[in-house]
């Protein structure tokens, strides 16, 4: 291992996808030499050429500024031999029962272990991929020990250290996390990893160190709790829509002032999506079932989230009139990303198209992925203005900043006609479009 200060530590990052590439760039920006590893030769070539392998705000900027400390390879052995700490960020896809599969992680750990057989000195292996409770101290540790010929302890450290980030803000979240979660094999491993984060974070986050199973449960518990909060806000929105003079924003603003509740993720709008929230909540419920425990809240959260498409479709039906042309603005699961996994906007467009509406769609970044998923069931537009130009109803499904300045002229209709805009996130000022569009804010009672 490199001696002296933490900055002399050398890192390898296995997996240069949407989390791994930003992690490599962030650590390089803090002075650590980093070797990225990926089976995808295009990702490796991109990083070696100074190009971001994936699209993520600020990633290219960090790569440009830290090329001297960044390299990449497809050779795990050379990366392990050239580093002291290895972060593994590979997919752990959900099985049909909601359980996370460790197959990619096991393969990566086997390769790391094989490489460690011919390397001397202490090495820390950090599992960043999300796993089910019992995994790290079970089959993951067993594979690493078997292939390395070492026992976790004096010469081999093992930590479970999942990220709490959102695509579109990965770099920002890594630089200034709310807290750092470390499941550690022993104090030596945990202390080394904690020291790395004390140097790499711009803020001073709390560092929570614990055993593996508590850390694994903490990870899925955080996301399960957040999804419950989102579904609670959407449940309130559905109630307010049926209660004369009620306004969900007024209610959530008030209850969010209570320190026991807080305002984060408490906006009645549309359901949650993306690669983490839905599957972590489902995994929490799957774990409870397997353990013989109750997970009624997680199951109710999932049911409420699945209901949101029907809820929004009902609002559209009440305003579509005799026309059937609906424009859906926003197909990524959140702003600043092209990811459409479990996207509510995408699912809404699909639902409307399958129920005999003519659906026009637009998203600033997600059009290729969205059209791959939706095919010819929808009409792809080249801009937000073109999308809404001839629609009877417009739905703002993702709160992209670009939609805040939707053209008044694009919404203007012949005399006697008014387009309806269902603004799920309340980002449009109704007064700006007075006389041109009827702005509907869901969550508000008549």
C-alpha positions as a Python dict, from the first residue, in 0.01 Angstrom:
ca = {
    (1, 'X'): (0, 0, 0),
    (2, 'X'): (110, 356, -59),
    (3, 'X'): (249, 509, 259),
    (4, 'X'): (204, 852, 411),
    (5, 'X'): (-94, 1075, 356),
    (6, 'X'): (-432, 959, 221),
    (7, 'X'): (-366, 1155, -100),
    (8, 'X'): (-97, 903, -186),
    (9, 'X'): (-349, 621, -197),
    (10, 'X'): (-422, 487, -543),
    (11, 'X'): (-774, 387, -643),
    (12, 'X'): (-929, 151, -893),
    (13, 'X'): (-1298, 177, -984),
    (14, 'X'): (-1458, -128, -1142),
    (15, 'X'): (-1757, -22, -1349),
    (16, 'X'): (-1747, 305, -1544),
    (17, 'X'): (-2121, 355, -1579),
    (18, 'X'): (-2347, 626, -1445),
    (19, 'X'): (-2200, 607, -1092),
    (20, 'X'): (-1855, 462, -1148),
    (21, 'X'): (-1732, 720, -1398),
    (22, 'X'): (-1836, 1015, -1176),
    (23, 'X'): (-1679, 847, -870),
    (24, 'X'): (-1350, 804, -1057),
    (25, 'X'): (-1355, 1168, -1168),
    (26, 'X'): (-1448, 1300, -823),
    (27, 'X'): (-1169, 1105, -653),
    (28, 'X'): (-919, 1220, -916),
    (29, 'X'): (-1030, 1578, -853),
    (30, 'X'): (-930, 1533, -489),
    (31, 'X'): (-576, 1434, -579),
    (32, 'X'): (-603, 1054, -589),
    (33, 'X'): (-464, 863, -889),
    (34, 'X'): (-754, 654, -1028),
    (35, 'X'): (-763, 359, -1268),
    (36, 'X'): (-1107, 287, -1413),
    (37, 'X'): (-1198, -67, -1519),
    (38, 'X'): (-1481, -176, -1745),
    (39, 'X'): (-1561, -465, -1978),
    (40, 'X'): (-1693, -207, -2225),
    (41, 'X'): (-1391, -114, -2434),
    (42, 'X'): (-1569, 199, -2558),
    (43, 'X'): (-1603, 332, -2202),
    (44, 'X'): (-1234, 260, -2139),
    (45, 'X'): (-1127, 430, -2461),
    (46, 'X'): (-1346, 731, -2387),
    (47, 'X'): (-1190, 789, -2045),
    (48, 'X'): (-838, 741, -2183),
    (49, 'X'): (-921, 994, -2455),
    (50, 'X'): (-1046, 1242, -2197),
    (51, 'X'): (-1413, 1198, -2282),
    (52, 'X'): (-1694, 1120, -2036),
    (53, 'X'): (-1812, 759, -2088),
    (54, 'X'): (-2162, 857, -1977),
    (55, 'X'): (-2369, 1173, -1974),
    (56, 'X'): (-2382, 1345, -1635),
    (57, 'X'): (-2362, 1715, -1539),
    (58, 'X'): (-2008, 1828, -1442),
    (59, 'X'): (-1851, 1493, -1529),
    (60, 'X'): (-1671, 1618, -1841),
    (61, 'X'): (-1553, 1923, -1651),
    (62, 'X'): (-1387, 1706, -1384),
    (63, 'X'): (-1231, 1476, -1644),
    (64, 'X'): (-1088, 1775, -1833),
    (65, 'X'): (-929, 1913, -1517),
    (66, 'X'): (-783, 1585, -1389),
    (67, 'X'): (-669, 1383, -1691),
    (68, 'X'): (-322, 1335, -1544),
    (69, 'X'): (-469, 1132, -1258),
    (70, 'X'): (-725, 936, -1463),
    (71, 'X'): (-671, 626, -1674),
    (72, 'X'): (-875, 321, -1769),
    (73, 'X'): (-827, -41, -1869),
    (74, 'X'): (-1016, -361, -1936),
    (75, 'X'): (-750, -553, -1739),
    (76, 'X'): (-859, -606, -1379),
    (77, 'X'): (-523, -748, -1271),
    (78, 'X'): (-321, -445, -1377),
    (79, 'X'): (-572, -215, -1211),
    (80, 'X'): (-558, -405, -882),
    (81, 'X'): (-178, -415, -889),
    (82, 'X'): (-172, -41, -953),
    (83, 'X'): (-405, 53, -669),
    (84, 'X'): (-456, 23, -293),
    (85, 'X'): (-834, 65, -275),
    (86, 'X'): (-1088, -83, -519),
    (87, 'X'): (-1446, 40, -551),
    (88, 'X'): (-1684, -199, -728),
    (89, 'X'): (-1988, -37, -889),
    (90, 'X'): (-2154, -292, -1116),
    (91, 'X'): (-2525, -360, -1173),
    (92, 'X'): (-2723, -570, -924),
    (93, 'X'): (-3045, -612, -1126),
    (94, 'X'): (-3372, -703, -960),
    (95, 'X'): (-3509, -1054, -1002),
    (96, 'X'): (-3881, -1114, -1063),
    (97, 'X'): (-3934, -1150, -687),
    (98, 'X'): (-3777, -812, -613),
    (99, 'X'): (-3454, -961, -479),
    (100, 'X'): (-3126, -812, -608),
    (101, 'X'): (-2905, -1044, -812),
    (102, 'X'): (-2535, -1048, -721),
    (103, 'X'): (-2420, -1227, -1036),
    (104, 'X'): (-2225, -934, -1183),
    (105, 'X'): (-2083, -847, -844),
    (106, 'X'): (-1970, -1205, -781),
    (107, 'X'): (-1792, -1212, -1117),
    (108, 'X'): (-1615, -883, -1040),
    (109, 'X'): (-1513, -1001, -693),
    (110, 'X'): (-1375, -1325, -840),
    (111, 'X'): (-1160, -1122, -1081),
    (112, 'X'): (-1043, -892, -802),
    (113, 'X'): (-961, -1191, -582),
    (114, 'X'): (-765, -1361, -859),
    (115, 'X'): (-562, -1044, -910),
    (116, 'X'): (-490, -1013, -537),
    (117, 'X'): (-325, -1356, -531),
    (118, 'X'): (-24, -1207, -707),
    (119, 'X'): (-21, -877, -518),
    (120, 'X'): (141, -822, -178),
    (121, 'X'): (35, -584, 95),
    (122, 'X'): (-297, -464, 231),
    (123, 'X'): (-581, -398, -12),
    (124, 'X'): (-926, -254, 62),
    (125, 'X'): (-1223, -371, -146),
    (126, 'X'): (-1529, -147, -132),
    (127, 'X'): (-1866, -273, -258),
    (128, 'X'): (-2070, 26, -373),
    (129, 'X'): (-2340, -165, -563),
    (130, 'X'): (-2665, -200, -368),
    (131, 'X'): (-2712, -552, -227),
    (132, 'X'): (-2962, -737, -12),
    (133, 'X'): (-2896, -773, 362),
    (134, 'X'): (-2677, -1075, 429),
    (135, 'X'): (-2490, -1054, 97),
    (136, 'X'): (-2163, -886, 191),
    (137, 'X'): (-2077, -1108, 485),
    (138, 'X'): (-2217, -1408, 296),
    (139, 'X'): (-2149, -1507, -62),
    (140, 'X'): (-1965, -1187, -156),
    (141, 'X'): (-1704, -1221, 117),
    (142, 'X'): (-1674, -1594, 52),
    (143, 'X'): (-1597, -1545, -318),
    (144, 'X'): (-1342, -1272, -248),
    (145, 'X'): (-1164, -1482, 13),
    (146, 'X'): (-1170, -1797, -202),
    (147, 'X'): (-1025, -1631, -511),
    (148, 'X'): (-770, -1416, -328),
    (149, 'X'): (-649, -1691, -98),
    (150, 'X'): (-674, -1436, 185),
    (151, 'X'): (-897, -1399, 486),
    (152, 'X'): (-1063, -1062, 537),
    (153, 'X'): (-868, -895, 816),
    (154, 'X'): (-498, -811, 842),
    (155, 'X'): (-414, -810, 469),
    (156, 'X'): (-759, -765, 314),
    (157, 'X'): (-1025, -511, 404),
    (158, 'X'): (-1388, -526, 292),
    (159, 'X'): (-1648, -249, 316),
    (160, 'X'): (-2004, -202, 197),
    (161, 'X'): (-2043, 163, 99),
    (162, 'X'): (-2349, 238, -121),
    (163, 'X'): (-2406, 585, -261),
    (164, 'X'): (-2716, 799, -193),
    (165, 'X'): (-2733, 993, -517),
    (166, 'X'): (-2971, 1088, -796),
    (167, 'X'): (-2884, 1075, -1164),
    (168, 'X'): (-2847, 1426, -1295),
    (169, 'X'): (-2681, 1538, -972),
    (170, 'X'): (-2432, 1256, -912),
    (171, 'X'): (-2121, 1474, -893),
    (172, 'X'): (-2288, 1724, -661),
    (173, 'X'): (-2422, 1446, -439),
    (174, 'X'): (-2081, 1276, -420),
    (175, 'X'): (-1904, 1599, -330),
    (176, 'X'): (-2158, 1703, -67),
    (177, 'X'): (-2344, 1395, 65),
    (178, 'X'): (-2593, 1411, 350),
    (179, 'X'): (-2405, 1128, 518),
    (180, 'X'): (-2162, 847, 443),
    (181, 'X'): (-2267, 488, 512),
    (182, 'X'): (-1993, 234, 580),
    (183, 'X'): (-2043, -131, 660),
    (184, 'X'): (-1700, -255, 768),
    (185, 'X'): (-1528, -590, 809),
    (186, 'X'): (-1315, -445, 1087),
    (187, 'X'): (-1210, -105, 1229),
    (188, 'X'): (-897, -84, 1011),
    (189, 'X'): (-1100, -108, 690),
    (190, 'X'): (-1368, 132, 811),
    (191, 'X'): (-1115, 389, 934),
    (192, 'X'): (-929, 387, 603),
    (193, 'X'): (-1248, 443, 403),
    (194, 'X'): (-1374, 710, 644),
    (195, 'X'): (-1043, 895, 603),
    (196, 'X'): (-1082, 891, 227),
    (197, 'X'): (-1424, 1056, 251),
    (198, 'X'): (-1300, 1317, 497),
    (199, 'X'): (-1067, 1429, 220),
    (200, 'X'): (-1295, 1385, -80),
    (201, 'X'): (-1614, 1555, 49),
    (202, 'X'): (-1653, 1931, 19),
    (203, 'X'): (-1882, 1934, 322),
    (204, 'X'): (-1839, 1758, 657),
    (205, 'X'): (-2097, 1478, 643),
    (206, 'X'): (-2175, 1245, 928),
    (207, 'X'): (-2004, 909, 875),
    (208, 'X'): (-2207, 615, 998),
    (209, 'X'): (-1994, 304, 1049),
    (210, 'X'): (-2151, -29, 1135),
    (211, 'X'): (-2152, -399, 1053),
    (212, 'X'): (-2245, -525, 708),
    (213, 'X'): (-2605, -626, 765),
    (214, 'X'): (-2700, -299, 935),
    (215, 'X'): (-2547, -103, 648),
    (216, 'X'): (-2724, -316, 388),
    (217, 'X'): (-3056, -268, 563),
    (218, 'X'): (-2994, 104, 608),
    (219, 'X'): (-2946, 153, 234),
    (220, 'X'): (-3279, 8, 125),
    (221, 'X'): (-3454, 152, 432),
    (222, 'X'): (-3360, 509, 341),
    (223, 'X'): (-3505, 479, -7),
    (224, 'X'): (-3811, 290, 116),
    (225, 'X'): (-3880, 571, 363),
    (226, 'X'): (-3837, 842, 101),
    (227, 'X'): (-4075, 666, -139),
    (228, 'X'): (-4329, 642, 141),
    (229, 'X'): (-4303, 1017, 189),
    (230, 'X'): (-4353, 1079, -184),
    (231, 'X'): (-4656, 852, -195),
    (232, 'X'): (-4799, 1021, 114),
    (233, 'X'): (-4778, 1358, -62),
    (234, 'X'): (-4943, 1212, -372),
    (235, 'X'): (-5214, 1059, -156),
    (236, 'X'): (-5279, 1406, -11),
    (237, 'X'): (-5292, 1550, -365),
    (238, 'X'): (-5558, 1298, -465),
    (239, 'X'): (-5762, 1389, -159),
    (240, 'X'): (-5726, 1765, -216),
    (241, 'X'): (-5848, 1727, -574),
    (242, 'X'): (-6178, 1604, -435),
    (243, 'X'): (-6208, 1849, -148),
    (244, 'X'): (-6345, 2195, -242),
    (245, 'X'): (-6094, 2478, -177),
    (246, 'X'): (-5818, 2238, -69),
    (247, 'X'): (-5462, 2291, -194),
    (248, 'X'): (-5197, 2022, -147),
    (249, 'X'): (-4910, 2273, -163),
    (250, 'X'): (-5055, 2470, 126),
    (251, 'X'): (-5101, 2153, 330),
    (252, 'X'): (-4757, 2005, 260),
    (253, 'X'): (-4586, 2338, 324),
    (254, 'X'): (-4749, 2349, 665),
    (255, 'X'): (-4686, 1992, 771),
    (256, 'X'): (-4331, 2011, 634),
    (257, 'X'): (-4261, 2289, 883),
    (258, 'X'): (-4280, 2026, 1157),
    (259, 'X'): (-3921, 1914, 1225),
    (260, 'X'): (-4044, 1558, 1265),
    (261, 'X'): (-4154, 1562, 900),
    (262, 'X'): (-3954, 1813, 695),
    (263, 'X'): (-4026, 1943, 344),
    (264, 'X'): (-3794, 1728, 133),
    (265, 'X'): (-3979, 1493, -105),
    (266, 'X'): (-4313, 1620, 22),
    (267, 'X'): (-4468, 1754, -298),
    (268, 'X'): (-4788, 1610, -433),
    (269, 'X'): (-4723, 1571, -805),
    (270, 'X'): (-4670, 1239, -979),
    (271, 'X'): (-4520, 906, -876),
    (272, 'X'): (-4152, 832, -824),
    (273, 'X'): (-3939, 648, -1079),
    (274, 'X'): (-3579, 587, -1176),
    (275, 'X'): (-3333, 304, -1116),
    (276, 'X'): (-3327, 317, -734),
    (277, 'X'): (-3646, 425, -558),
    (278, 'X'): (-3891, 173, -707),
    (279, 'X'): (-3668, -130, -678),
    (280, 'X'): (-3533, -50, -330),
    (281, 'X'): (-3886, -20, -193),
    (282, 'X'): (-3987, -347, -360),
    (283, 'X'): (-3671, -511, -224),
    (284, 'X'): (-3755, -393, 127),
    (285, 'X'): (-4095, -562, 103),
    (286, 'X'): (-3938, -876, -47),
    (287, 'X'): (-3690, -895, 240),
    (288, 'X'): (-3966, -863, 496),
    (289, 'X'): (-4168, -1140, 335),
    (290, 'X'): (-3867, -1370, 328),
    (291, 'X'): (-3795, -1298, 695),
    (292, 'X'): (-4158, -1348, 796),
    (293, 'X'): (-4197, -982, 896),
    (294, 'X'): (-4465, -728, 799),
    (295, 'X'): (-4393, -458, 541),
    (296, 'X'): (-4740, -311, 497),
    (297, 'X'): (-4611, 44, 452),
    (298, 'X'): (-4372, -54, 173),
    (299, 'X'): (-4644, -250, -3),
    (300, 'X'): (-4895, 35, 32),
    (301, 'X'): (-4634, 279, -100),
    (302, 'X'): (-4587, 64, -409),
    (303, 'X'): (-4962, 36, -463),
    (304, 'X'): (-5008, 414, -431),
    (305, 'X'): (-4725, 478, -673),
    (306, 'X'): (-4875, 245, -931),
    (307, 'X'): (-5206, 431, -893),
    (308, 'X'): (-5060, 768, -993),
    (309, 'X'): (-5080, 706, -1369),
    (310, 'X'): (-5453, 630, -1336),
    (311, 'X'): (-5494, 940, -1118),
    (312, 'X'): (-5328, 1171, -1371),
    (313, 'X'): (-5504, 1003, -1664),
    (314, 'X'): (-5834, 1074, -1486),
    (315, 'X'): (-5745, 1443, -1461),
    (316, 'X'): (-5662, 1448, -1832),
    (317, 'X'): (-5990, 1277, -1920),
    (318, 'X'): (-6182, 1546, -1735),
    (319, 'X'): (-6020, 1819, -1947),
    (320, 'X'): (-5955, 1664, -2286),
    (321, 'X'): (-6302, 1750, -2419),
    (322, 'X'): (-6383, 1632, -2768),
    (323, 'X'): (-6019, 1637, -2878),
    (324, 'X'): (-5780, 1350, -2817),
    (325, 'X'): (-5440, 1507, -2880),
    (326, 'X'): (-5226, 1511, -2567),
    (327, 'X'): (-4874, 1651, -2543),
    (328, 'X'): (-4653, 1500, -2273),
    (329, 'X'): (-4354, 1713, -2179),
    (330, 'X'): (-4088, 1522, -1989),
    (331, 'X'): (-4002, 1155, -2039),
    (332, 'X'): (-3693, 1116, -1820),
    (333, 'X'): (-3767, 1011, -1464),
    (334, 'X'): (-3628, 1344, -1337),
    (335, 'X'): (-3463, 1655, -1484),
    (336, 'X'): (-3097, 1659, -1593),
    (337, 'X'): (-3079, 1295, -1701),
    (338, 'X'): (-3168, 1090, -2006),
    (339, 'X'): (-3272, 789, -1798),
    (340, 'X'): (-3630, 672, -1855),
    (341, 'X'): (-3628, 368, -1625),
    (342, 'X'): (-3960, 355, -1438),
    (343, 'X'): (-4033, 708, -1567),
    (344, 'X'): (-4382, 828, -1485),
    (345, 'X'): (-4390, 1054, -1791),
    (346, 'X'): (-4302, 762, -2016),
    (347, 'X'): (-4562, 537, -1854),
    (348, 'X'): (-4824, 813, -1880),
    (349, 'X'): (-4756, 861, -2252),
    (350, 'X'): (-4780, 485, -2307),
    (351, 'X'): (-5106, 463, -2108),
    (352, 'X'): (-5265, 747, -2305),
    (353, 'X'): (-5154, 605, -2639),
    (354, 'X'): (-5299, 267, -2554),
    (355, 'X'): (-5628, 436, -2463),
    (356, 'X'): (-5682, 587, -2806),
    (357, 'X'): (-5526, 927, -2754),
    (358, 'X'): (-5291, 1077, -3009),
    (359, 'X'): (-4982, 1146, -2798),
    (360, 'X'): (-4706, 1390, -2883),
    (361, 'X'): (-4392, 1374, -2668),
    (362, 'X'): (-4080, 1577, -2601),
    (363, 'X'): (-3789, 1565, -2359),
    (364, 'X'): (-3465, 1770, -2368),
    (365, 'X'): (-3240, 1463, -2324),
    (366, 'X'): (-3440, 1140, -2318),
    (367, 'X'): (-3591, 1125, -2666),
    (368, 'X'): (-3380, 837, -2805),
    (369, 'X'): (-3443, 611, -2503),
    (370, 'X'): (-3808, 711, -2484),
    (371, 'X'): (-3880, 642, -2850),
    (372, 'X'): (-3703, 307, -2819),
    (373, 'X'): (-3952, 223, -2546),
    (374, 'X'): (-4266, 381, -2697),
    (375, 'X'): (-4208, 309, -3066),
    (376, 'X'): (-4469, 431, -3310),
    (377, 'X'): (-4740, 463, -3046),
    (378, 'X'): (-4643, 829, -3002),
    (379, 'X'): (-4532, 1121, -3218),
    (380, 'X'): (-4183, 1247, -3137),
    (381, 'X'): (-4145, 1626, -3142),
    (382, 'X'): (-3829, 1826, -3204),
    (383, 'X'): (-3897, 2088, -2937),
    (384, 'X'): (-4131, 2169, -2651),
    (385, 'X'): (-4305, 2438, -2857),
    (386, 'X'): (-4360, 2199, -3149),
    (387, 'X'): (-4494, 1937, -2910),
    (388, 'X'): (-4762, 2160, -2760),
    (389, 'X'): (-4845, 2348, -3080),
    (390, 'X'): (-5153, 2150, -3182),
    (391, 'X'): (-5240, 1961, -2863),
    (392, 'X'): (-5576, 1981, -2689),
    (393, 'X'): (-5414, 1906, -2352),
    (394, 'X'): (-5054, 1952, -2241),
    (395, 'X'): (-4909, 1762, -1946),
    (396, 'X'): (-4584, 1869, -1779),
    (397, 'X'): (-4467, 1537, -1638),
    (398, 'X'): (-4103, 1621, -1558),
    (399, 'X'): (-3997, 1954, -1409),
    (400, 'X'): (-3729, 2039, -1663),
    (401, 'X'): (-3621, 2406, -1622),
    (402, 'X'): (-3672, 2454, -1998),
    (403, 'X'): (-4046, 2406, -1956),
    (404, 'X'): (-4076, 2702, -1720),
    (405, 'X'): (-4061, 2938, -2016),
    (406, 'X'): (-4298, 2753, -2248),
    (407, 'X'): (-4385, 2982, -2538),
    (408, 'X'): (-4711, 3170, -2506),
    (409, 'X'): (-4742, 3175, -2885),
    (410, 'X'): (-4704, 2797, -2904),
    (411, 'X'): (-5008, 2764, -2676),
    (412, 'X'): (-5217, 3023, -2856),
    (413, 'X'): (-5523, 2881, -3036),
    (414, 'X'): (-5786, 3023, -3274),
    (415, 'X'): (-6049, 3250, -3124),
    (416, 'X'): (-6288, 3055, -2906),
    (417, 'X'): (-6040, 2778, -2828),
    (418, 'X'): (-5817, 2742, -2521),
    (419, 'X'): (-5560, 2473, -2460),
    (420, 'X'): (-5546, 2308, -2117),
    (421, 'X'): (-5207, 2267, -1949),
    (422, 'X'): (-5189, 2021, -1661),
    (423, 'X'): (-4882, 2137, -1474),
    (424, 'X'): (-4802, 1851, -1236),
    (425, 'X'): (-4511, 2036, -1077),
    (426, 'X'): (-4664, 2386, -1066),
    (427, 'X'): (-4374, 2543, -1256),
    (428, 'X'): (-4576, 2767, -1490),
    (429, 'X'): (-4707, 3105, -1365),
    (430, 'X'): (-5077, 3100, -1452),
    (431, 'X'): (-5088, 3479, -1497),
    (432, 'X'): (-4833, 3463, -1780),
    (433, 'X'): (-5068, 3246, -1985),
    (434, 'X'): (-5396, 3417, -1889),
    (435, 'X'): (-5635, 3422, -2182),
    (436, 'X'): (-5417, 3180, -2378),
    (437, 'X'): (-5410, 2860, -2173),
    (438, 'X'): (-5609, 2717, -1888),
    (439, 'X'): (-5342, 2614, -1635),
    (440, 'X'): (-5449, 2327, -1411),
    (441, 'X'): (-5250, 2251, -1097),
    (442, 'X'): (-5333, 1900, -973),
    (443, 'X'): (-5375, 1872, -601),
    (444, 'X'): (-5617, 2164, -589),
    (445, 'X'): (-5987, 2120, -519),
    (446, 'X'): (-6254, 2297, -720),
}
